Short mmCIF file of N, CA and C in Angstrom, two decimals:
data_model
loop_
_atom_site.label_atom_id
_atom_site.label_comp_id
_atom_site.label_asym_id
_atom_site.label_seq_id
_atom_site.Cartn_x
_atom_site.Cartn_y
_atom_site.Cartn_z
N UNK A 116 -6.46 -7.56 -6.48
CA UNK A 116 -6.93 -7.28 -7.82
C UNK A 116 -8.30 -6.62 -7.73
N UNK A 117 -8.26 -5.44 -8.56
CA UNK A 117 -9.97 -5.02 -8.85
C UNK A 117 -10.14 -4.90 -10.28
N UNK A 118 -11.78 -5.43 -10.34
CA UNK A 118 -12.30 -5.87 -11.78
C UNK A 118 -12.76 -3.83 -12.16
N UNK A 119 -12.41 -3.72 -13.52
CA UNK A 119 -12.72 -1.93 -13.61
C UNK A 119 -13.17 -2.45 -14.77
N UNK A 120 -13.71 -1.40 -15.54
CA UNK A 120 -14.49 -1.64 -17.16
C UNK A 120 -12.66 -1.61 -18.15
N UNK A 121 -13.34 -2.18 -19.60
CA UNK A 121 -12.18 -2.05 -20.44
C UNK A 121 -11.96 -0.93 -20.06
N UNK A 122 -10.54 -0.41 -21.08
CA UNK A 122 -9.97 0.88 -20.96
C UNK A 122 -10.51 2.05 -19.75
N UNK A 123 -10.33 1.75 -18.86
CA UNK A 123 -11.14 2.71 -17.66
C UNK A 123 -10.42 3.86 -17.69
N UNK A 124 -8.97 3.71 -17.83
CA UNK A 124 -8.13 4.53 -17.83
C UNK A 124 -7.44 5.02 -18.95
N UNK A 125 -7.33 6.35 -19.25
CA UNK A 125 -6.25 6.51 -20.52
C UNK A 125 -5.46 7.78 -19.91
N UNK A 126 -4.14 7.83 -20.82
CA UNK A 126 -3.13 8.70 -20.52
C UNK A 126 -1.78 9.36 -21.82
N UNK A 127 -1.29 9.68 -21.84
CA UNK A 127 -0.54 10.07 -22.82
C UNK A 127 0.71 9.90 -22.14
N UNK A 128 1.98 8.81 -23.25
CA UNK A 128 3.07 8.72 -22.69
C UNK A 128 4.20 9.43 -23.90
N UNK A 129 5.60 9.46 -23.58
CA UNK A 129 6.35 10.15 -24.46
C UNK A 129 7.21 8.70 -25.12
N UNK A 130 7.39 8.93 -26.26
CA UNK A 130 8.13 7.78 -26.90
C UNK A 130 8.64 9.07 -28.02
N UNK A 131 10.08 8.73 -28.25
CA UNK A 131 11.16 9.46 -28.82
C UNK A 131 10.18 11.06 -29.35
N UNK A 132 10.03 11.67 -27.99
CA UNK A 132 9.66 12.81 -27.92
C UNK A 132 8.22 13.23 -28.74
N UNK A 133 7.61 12.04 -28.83
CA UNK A 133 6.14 12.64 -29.78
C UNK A 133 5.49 11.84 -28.41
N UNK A 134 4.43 12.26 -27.93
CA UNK A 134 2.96 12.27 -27.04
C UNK A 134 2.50 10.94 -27.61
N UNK A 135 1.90 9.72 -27.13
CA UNK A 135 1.63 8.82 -27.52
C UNK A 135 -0.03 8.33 -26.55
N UNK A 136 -0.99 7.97 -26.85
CA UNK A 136 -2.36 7.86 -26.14
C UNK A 136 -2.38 6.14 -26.10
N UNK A 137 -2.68 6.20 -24.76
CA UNK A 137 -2.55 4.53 -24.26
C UNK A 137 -3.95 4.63 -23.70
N UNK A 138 -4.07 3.14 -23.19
CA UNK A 138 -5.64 2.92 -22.50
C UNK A 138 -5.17 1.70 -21.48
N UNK A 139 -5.63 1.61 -20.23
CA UNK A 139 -5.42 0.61 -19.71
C UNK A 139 -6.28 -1.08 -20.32
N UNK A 140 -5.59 -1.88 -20.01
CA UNK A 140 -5.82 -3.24 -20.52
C UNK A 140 -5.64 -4.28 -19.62
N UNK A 141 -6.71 -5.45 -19.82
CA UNK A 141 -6.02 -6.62 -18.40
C UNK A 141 -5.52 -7.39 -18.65
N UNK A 142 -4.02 -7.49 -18.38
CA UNK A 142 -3.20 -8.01 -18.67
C UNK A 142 -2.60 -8.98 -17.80
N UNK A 143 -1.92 -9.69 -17.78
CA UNK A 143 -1.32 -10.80 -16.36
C UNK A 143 -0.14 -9.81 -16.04
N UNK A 144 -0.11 -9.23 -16.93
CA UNK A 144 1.45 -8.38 -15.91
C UNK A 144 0.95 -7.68 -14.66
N UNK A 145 0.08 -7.56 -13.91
CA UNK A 145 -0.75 -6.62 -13.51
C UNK A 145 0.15 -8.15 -12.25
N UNK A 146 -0.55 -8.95 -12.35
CA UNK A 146 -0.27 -9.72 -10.89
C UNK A 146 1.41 -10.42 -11.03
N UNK A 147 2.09 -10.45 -11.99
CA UNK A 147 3.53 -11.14 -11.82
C UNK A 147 3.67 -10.10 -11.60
N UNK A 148 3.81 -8.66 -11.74
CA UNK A 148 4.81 -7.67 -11.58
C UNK A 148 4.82 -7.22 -10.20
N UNK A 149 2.77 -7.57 -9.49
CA UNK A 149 3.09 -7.37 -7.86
C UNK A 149 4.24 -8.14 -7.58
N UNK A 150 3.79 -9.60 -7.90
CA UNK A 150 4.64 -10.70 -7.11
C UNK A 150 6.39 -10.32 -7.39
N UNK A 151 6.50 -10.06 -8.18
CA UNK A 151 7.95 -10.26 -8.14
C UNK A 151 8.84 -8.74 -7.60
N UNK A 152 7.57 -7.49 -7.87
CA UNK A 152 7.86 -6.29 -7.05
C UNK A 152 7.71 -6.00 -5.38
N UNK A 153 6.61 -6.47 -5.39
CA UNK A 153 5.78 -6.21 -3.80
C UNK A 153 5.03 -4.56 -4.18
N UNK A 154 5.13 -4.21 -5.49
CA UNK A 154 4.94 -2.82 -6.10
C UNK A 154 2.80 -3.01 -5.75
N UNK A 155 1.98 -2.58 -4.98
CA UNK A 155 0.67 -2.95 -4.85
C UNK A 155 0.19 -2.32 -5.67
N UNK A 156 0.50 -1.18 -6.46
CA UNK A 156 -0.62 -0.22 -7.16
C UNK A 156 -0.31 -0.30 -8.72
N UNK A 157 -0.46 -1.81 -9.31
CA UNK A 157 0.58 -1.20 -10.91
C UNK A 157 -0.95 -1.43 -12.20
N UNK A 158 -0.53 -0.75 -13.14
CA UNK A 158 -1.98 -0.83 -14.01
C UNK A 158 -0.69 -0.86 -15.35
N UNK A 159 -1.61 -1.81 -16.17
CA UNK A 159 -0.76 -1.74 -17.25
C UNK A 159 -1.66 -1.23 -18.64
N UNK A 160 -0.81 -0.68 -19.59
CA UNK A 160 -1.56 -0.04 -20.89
C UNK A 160 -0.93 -0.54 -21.94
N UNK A 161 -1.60 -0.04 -22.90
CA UNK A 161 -1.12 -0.43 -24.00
C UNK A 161 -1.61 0.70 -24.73
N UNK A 162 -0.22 1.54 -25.82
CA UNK A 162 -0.92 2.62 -26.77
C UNK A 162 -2.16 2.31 -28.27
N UNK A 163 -2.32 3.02 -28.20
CA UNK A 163 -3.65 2.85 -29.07
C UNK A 163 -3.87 4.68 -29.61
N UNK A 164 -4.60 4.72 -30.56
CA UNK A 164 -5.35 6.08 -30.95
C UNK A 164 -6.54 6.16 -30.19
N UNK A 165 -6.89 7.60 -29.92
CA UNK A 165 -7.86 8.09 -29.17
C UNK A 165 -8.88 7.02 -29.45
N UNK A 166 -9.20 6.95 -30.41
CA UNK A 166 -10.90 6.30 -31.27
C UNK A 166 -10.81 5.05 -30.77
N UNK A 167 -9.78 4.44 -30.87
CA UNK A 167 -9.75 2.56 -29.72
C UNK A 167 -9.96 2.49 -28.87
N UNK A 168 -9.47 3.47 -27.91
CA UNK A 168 -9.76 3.48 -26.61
C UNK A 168 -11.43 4.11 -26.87
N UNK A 169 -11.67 4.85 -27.28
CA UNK A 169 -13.32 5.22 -27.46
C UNK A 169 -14.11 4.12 -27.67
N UNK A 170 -13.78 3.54 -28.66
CA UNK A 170 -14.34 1.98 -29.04
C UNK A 170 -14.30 1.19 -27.85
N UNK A 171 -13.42 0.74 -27.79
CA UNK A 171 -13.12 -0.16 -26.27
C UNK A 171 -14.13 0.02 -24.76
N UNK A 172 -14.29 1.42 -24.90
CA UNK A 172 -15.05 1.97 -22.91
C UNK A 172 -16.82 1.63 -23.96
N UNK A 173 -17.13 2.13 -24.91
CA UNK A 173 -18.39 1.66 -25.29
C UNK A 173 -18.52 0.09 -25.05
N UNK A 174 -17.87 -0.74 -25.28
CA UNK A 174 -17.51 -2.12 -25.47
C UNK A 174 -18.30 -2.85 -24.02
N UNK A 175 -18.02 -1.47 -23.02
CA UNK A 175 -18.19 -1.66 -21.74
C UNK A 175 -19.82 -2.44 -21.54
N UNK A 176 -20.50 -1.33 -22.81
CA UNK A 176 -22.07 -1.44 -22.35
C UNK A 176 -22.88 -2.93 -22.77
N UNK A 177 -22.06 -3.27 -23.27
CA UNK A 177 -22.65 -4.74 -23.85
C UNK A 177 -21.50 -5.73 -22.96
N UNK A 178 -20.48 -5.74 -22.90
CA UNK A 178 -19.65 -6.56 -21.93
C UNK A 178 -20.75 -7.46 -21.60
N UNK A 179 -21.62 -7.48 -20.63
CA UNK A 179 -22.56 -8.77 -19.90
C UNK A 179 -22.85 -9.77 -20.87
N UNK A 180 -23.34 -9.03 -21.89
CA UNK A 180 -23.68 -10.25 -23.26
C UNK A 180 -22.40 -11.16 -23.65
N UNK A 181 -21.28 -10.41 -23.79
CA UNK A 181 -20.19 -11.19 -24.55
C UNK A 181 -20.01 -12.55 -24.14
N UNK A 182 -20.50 -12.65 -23.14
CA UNK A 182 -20.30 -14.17 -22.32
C UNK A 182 -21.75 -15.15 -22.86
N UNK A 183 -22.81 -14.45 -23.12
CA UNK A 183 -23.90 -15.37 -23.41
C UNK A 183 -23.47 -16.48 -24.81
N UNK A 184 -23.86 -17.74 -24.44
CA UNK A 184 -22.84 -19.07 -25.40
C UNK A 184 -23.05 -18.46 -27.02
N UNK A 185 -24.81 -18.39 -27.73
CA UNK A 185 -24.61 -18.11 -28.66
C UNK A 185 -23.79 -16.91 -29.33
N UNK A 186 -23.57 -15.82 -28.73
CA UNK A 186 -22.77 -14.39 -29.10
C UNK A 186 -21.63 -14.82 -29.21
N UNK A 187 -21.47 -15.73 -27.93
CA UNK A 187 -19.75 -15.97 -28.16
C UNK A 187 -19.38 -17.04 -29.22
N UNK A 188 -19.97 -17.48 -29.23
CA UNK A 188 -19.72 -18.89 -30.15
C UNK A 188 -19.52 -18.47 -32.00
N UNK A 189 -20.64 -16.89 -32.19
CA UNK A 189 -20.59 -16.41 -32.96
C UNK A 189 -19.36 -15.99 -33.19
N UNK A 190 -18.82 -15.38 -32.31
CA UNK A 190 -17.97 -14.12 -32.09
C UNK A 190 -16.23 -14.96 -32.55
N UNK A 191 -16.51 -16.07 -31.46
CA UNK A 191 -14.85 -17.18 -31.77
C UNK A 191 -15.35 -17.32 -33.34
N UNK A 192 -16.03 -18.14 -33.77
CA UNK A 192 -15.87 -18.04 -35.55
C UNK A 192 -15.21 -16.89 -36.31
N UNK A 193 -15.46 -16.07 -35.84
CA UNK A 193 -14.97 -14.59 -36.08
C UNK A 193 -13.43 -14.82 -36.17
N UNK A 194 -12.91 -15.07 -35.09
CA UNK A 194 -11.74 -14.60 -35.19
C UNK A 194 -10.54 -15.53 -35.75
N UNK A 195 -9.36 -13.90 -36.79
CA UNK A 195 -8.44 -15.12 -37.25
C UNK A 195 -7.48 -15.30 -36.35
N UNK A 196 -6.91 -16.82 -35.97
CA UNK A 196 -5.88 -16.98 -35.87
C UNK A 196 -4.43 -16.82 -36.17
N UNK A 197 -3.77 -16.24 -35.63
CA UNK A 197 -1.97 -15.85 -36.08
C UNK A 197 -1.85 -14.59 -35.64
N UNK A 198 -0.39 -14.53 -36.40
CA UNK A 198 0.71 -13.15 -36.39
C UNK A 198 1.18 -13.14 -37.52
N UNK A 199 2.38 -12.15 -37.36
CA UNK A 199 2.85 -11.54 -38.54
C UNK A 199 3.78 -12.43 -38.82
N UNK A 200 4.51 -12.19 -40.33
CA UNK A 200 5.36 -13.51 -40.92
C UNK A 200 6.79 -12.92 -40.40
N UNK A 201 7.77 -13.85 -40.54
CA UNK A 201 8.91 -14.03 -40.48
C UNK A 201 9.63 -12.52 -40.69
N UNK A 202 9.14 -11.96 -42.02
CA UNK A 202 9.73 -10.45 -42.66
C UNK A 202 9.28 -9.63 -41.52
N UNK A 203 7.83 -9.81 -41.38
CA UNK A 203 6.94 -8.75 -40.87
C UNK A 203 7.95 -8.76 -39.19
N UNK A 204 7.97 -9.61 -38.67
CA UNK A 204 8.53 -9.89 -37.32
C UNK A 204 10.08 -9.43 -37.45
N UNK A 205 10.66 -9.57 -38.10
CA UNK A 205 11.84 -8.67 -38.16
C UNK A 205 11.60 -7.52 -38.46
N UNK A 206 11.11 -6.76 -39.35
CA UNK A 206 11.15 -5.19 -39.50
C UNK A 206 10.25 -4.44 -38.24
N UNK A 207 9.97 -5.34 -37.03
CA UNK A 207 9.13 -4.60 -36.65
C UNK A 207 9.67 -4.77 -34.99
N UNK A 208 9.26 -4.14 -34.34
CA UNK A 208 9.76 -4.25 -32.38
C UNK A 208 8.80 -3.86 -31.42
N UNK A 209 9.46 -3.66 -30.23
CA UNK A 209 8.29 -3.24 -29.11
C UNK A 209 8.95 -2.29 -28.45
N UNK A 210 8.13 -1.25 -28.03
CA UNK A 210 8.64 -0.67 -27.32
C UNK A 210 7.49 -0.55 -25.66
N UNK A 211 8.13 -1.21 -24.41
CA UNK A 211 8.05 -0.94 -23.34
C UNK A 211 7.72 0.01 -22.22
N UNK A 212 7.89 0.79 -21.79
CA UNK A 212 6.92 2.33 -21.33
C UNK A 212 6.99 1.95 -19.65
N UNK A 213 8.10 2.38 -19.14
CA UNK A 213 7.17 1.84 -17.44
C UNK A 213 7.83 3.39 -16.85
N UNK A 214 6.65 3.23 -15.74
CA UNK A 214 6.88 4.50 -14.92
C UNK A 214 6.70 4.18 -13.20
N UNK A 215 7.80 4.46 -12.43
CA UNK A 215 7.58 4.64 -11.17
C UNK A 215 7.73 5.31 -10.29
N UNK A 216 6.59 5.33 -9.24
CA UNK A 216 6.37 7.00 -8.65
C UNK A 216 6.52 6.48 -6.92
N UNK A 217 7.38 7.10 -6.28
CA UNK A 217 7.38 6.58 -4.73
C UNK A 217 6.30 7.65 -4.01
N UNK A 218 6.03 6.90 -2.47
CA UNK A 218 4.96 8.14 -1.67
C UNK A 218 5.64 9.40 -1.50
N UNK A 219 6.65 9.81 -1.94
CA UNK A 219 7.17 11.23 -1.43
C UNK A 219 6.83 11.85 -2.81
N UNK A 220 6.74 11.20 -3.84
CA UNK A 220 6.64 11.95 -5.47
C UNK A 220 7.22 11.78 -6.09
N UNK A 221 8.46 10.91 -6.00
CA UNK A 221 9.67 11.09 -6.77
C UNK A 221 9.45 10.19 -7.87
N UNK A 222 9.41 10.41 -9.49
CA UNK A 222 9.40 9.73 -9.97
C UNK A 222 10.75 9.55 -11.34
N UNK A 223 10.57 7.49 -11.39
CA UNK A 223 11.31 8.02 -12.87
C UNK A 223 10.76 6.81 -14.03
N UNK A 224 11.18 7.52 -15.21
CA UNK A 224 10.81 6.32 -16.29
C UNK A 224 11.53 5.94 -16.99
N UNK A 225 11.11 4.77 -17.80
CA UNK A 225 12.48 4.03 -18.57
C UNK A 225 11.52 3.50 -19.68
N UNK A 226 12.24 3.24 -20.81
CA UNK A 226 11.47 2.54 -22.10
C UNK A 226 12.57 1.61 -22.55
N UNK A 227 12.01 0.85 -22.93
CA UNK A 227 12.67 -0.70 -22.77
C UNK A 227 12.65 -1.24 -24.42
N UNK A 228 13.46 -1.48 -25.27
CA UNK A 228 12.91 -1.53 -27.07
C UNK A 228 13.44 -2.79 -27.33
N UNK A 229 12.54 -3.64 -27.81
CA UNK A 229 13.26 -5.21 -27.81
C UNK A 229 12.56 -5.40 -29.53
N UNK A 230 12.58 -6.63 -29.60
CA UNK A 230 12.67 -7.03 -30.36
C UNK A 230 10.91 -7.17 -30.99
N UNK A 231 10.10 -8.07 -32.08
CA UNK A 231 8.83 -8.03 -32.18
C UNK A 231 8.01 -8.56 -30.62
N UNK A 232 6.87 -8.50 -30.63
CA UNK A 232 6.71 -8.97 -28.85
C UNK A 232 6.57 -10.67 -29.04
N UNK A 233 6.22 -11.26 -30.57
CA UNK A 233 6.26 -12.35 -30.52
C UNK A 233 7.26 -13.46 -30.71
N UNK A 234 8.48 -13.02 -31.50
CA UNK A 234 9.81 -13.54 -31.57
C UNK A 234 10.38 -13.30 -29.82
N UNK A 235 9.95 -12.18 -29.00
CA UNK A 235 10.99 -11.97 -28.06
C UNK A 235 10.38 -13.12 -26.66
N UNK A 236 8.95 -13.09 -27.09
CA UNK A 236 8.21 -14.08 -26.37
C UNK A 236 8.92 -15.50 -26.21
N UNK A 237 9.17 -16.04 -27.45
CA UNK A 237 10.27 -16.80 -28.01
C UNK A 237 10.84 -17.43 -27.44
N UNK A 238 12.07 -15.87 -27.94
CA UNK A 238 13.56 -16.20 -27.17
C UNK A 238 13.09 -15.92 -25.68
N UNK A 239 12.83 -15.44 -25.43
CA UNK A 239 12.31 -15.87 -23.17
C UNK A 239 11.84 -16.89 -23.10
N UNK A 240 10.95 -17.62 -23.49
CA UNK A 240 10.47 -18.86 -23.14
C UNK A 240 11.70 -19.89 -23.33
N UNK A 241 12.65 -19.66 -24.62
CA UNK A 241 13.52 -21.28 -24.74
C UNK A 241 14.46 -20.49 -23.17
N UNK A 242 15.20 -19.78 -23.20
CA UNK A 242 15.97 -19.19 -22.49
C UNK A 242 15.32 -19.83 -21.16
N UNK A 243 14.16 -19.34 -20.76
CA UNK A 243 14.16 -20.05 -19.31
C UNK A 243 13.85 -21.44 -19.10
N UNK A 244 13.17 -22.14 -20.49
CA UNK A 244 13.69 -23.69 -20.30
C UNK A 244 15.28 -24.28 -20.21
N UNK A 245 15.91 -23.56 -21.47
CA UNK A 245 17.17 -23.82 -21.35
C UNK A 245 17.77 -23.58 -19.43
N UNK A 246 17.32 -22.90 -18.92
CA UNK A 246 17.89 -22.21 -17.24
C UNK A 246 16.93 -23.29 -16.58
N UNK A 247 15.96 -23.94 -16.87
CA UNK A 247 15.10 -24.43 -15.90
C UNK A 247 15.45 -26.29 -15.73
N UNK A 248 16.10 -26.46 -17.37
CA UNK A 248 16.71 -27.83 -17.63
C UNK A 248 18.20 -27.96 -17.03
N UNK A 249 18.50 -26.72 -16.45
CA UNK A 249 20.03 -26.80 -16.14
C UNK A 249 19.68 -27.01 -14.94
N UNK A 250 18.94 -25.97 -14.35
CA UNK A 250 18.71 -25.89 -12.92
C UNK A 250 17.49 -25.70 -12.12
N UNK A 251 16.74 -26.97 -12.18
CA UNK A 251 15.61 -26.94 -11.58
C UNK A 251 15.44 -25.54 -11.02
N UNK A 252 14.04 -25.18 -10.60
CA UNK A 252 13.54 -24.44 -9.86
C UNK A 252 13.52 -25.02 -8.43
N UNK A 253 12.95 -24.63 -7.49
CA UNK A 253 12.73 -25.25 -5.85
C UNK A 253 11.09 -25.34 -6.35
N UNK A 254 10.68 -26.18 -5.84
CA UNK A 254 8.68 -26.41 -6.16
C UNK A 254 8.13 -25.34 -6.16
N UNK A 255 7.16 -25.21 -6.17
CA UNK A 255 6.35 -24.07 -6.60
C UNK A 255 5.79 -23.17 -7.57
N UNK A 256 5.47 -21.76 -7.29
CA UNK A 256 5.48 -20.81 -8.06
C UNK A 256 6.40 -19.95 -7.95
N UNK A 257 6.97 -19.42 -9.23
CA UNK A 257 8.10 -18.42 -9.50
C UNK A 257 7.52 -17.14 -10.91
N UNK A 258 7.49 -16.22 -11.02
CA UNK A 258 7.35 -15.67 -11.79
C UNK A 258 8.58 -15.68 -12.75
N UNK A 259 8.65 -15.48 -13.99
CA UNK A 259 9.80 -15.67 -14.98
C UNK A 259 11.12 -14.39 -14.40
N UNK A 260 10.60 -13.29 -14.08
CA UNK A 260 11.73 -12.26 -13.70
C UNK A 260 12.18 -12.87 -12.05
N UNK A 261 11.19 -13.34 -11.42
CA UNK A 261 11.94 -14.05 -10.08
C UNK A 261 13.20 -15.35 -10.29
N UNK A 262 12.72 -15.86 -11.44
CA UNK A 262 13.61 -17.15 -11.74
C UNK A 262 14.34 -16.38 -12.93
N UNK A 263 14.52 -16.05 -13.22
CA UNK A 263 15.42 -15.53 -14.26
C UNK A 263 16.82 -14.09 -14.48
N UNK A 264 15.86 -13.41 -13.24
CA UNK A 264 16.43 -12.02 -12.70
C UNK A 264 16.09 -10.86 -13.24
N UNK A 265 15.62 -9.88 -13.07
CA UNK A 265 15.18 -8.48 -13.31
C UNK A 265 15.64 -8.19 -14.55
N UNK A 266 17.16 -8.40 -15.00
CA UNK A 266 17.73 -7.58 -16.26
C UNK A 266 17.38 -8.87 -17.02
N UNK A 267 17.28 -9.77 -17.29
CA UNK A 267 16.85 -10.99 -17.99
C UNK A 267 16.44 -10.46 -19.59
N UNK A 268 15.64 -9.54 -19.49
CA UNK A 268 15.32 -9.13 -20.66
C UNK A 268 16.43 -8.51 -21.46
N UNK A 269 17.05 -7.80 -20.81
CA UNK A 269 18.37 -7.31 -21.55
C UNK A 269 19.37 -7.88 -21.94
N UNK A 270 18.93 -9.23 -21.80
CA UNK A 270 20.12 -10.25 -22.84
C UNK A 270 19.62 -10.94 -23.71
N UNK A 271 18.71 -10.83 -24.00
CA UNK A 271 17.93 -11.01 -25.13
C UNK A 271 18.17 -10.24 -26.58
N UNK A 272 17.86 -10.69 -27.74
CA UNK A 272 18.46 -9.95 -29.08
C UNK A 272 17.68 -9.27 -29.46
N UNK A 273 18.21 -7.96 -29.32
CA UNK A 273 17.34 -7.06 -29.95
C UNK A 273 16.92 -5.84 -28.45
N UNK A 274 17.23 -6.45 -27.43
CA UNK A 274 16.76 -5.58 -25.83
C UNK A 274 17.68 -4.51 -25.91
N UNK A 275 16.89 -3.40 -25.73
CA UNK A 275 17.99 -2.45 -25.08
C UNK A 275 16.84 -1.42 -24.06
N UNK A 276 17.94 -0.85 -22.70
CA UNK A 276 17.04 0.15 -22.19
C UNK A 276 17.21 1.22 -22.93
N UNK A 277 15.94 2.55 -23.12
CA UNK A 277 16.71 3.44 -23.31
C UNK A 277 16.82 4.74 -21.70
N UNK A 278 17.31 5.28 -22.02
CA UNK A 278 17.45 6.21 -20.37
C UNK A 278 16.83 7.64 -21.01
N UNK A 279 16.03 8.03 -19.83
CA UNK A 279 15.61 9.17 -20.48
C UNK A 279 16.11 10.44 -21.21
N UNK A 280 15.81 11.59 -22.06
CA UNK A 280 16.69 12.63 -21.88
C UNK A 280 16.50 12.42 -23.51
#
């Protein structure tokens, strides 16, 4: 793992043929996706408009403070708790974005469209209790796609890949 400023990185990805502006973000997918890939180089994003990600790399210059108790203490009062309601979580989904590039160049991508990210959060979590109450794990650590299997997501309601083109 290396520590980089917020959004260090930005890029433009394609989602149903319109240009879309992402920024990198630190996310835990960054270390399950080594573990369960052996993939060493993965950075994950999230889209956003130009001006967030602008917002965000400024964010950079005060970063040291955010940790001092009174700022933060300010800052948690600040924030609201929740998500979107029941309606809101149905009319709405995720769409996924991954890209992989081998050392010769060859690359390909896939976009992945499931369901809201917090209902699908959900249904994965009962799903691998339901798999974990049937059938123990062996001790340890397992990442959810190691114990569950790679396509795991695609049986979920609402998952579909799409293939490029």
């Amino acid at each position: 793992l290396v520590a980089v400023p917020l959004a260090y990185k930005t890029r433009t990805f394609d989602r149903d043929g319109e240009p879309r502006h992402a920024m990198t973000i630190p996310w835990g997918d960054v270390v399950t996706a080594y573990l369960s890939t052996g993939i060493p180089d993965i950075e994950v994003y999230m889209g956003v408009p130009e001006a967030t990600a602008a917002r965000v790399r400024r964010l950079n210059l005060i970063r040291p403070l955010l940790g001092w108790g009174p700022l933060k203490r300010f800052m948690q009062r600040k924030v609201r708790v929740g998500g979107p309601d029941d309606d809101k979580r149905d009319r709405s989904g995720c769409t996924v974005w991954g890209e992989a590039r081998n050392p010769a160049g060859k690359q390909v991508n896939r976009q992945l469209r499931t369901s809201n990210g917090y209902s699908l959060t959900a249904q994965a979590a009962l799903g691998i209790l339901e798999r974990i109450l049937a059938k123990p794990p062996a001790p340890g650590f397992t990442t959810a796609s190691q114990l569950m299997g790679a396509d795991y997501v695609l049986a979920l309601p609402g998952s579909v890949l799409v293939e490029p083109g």
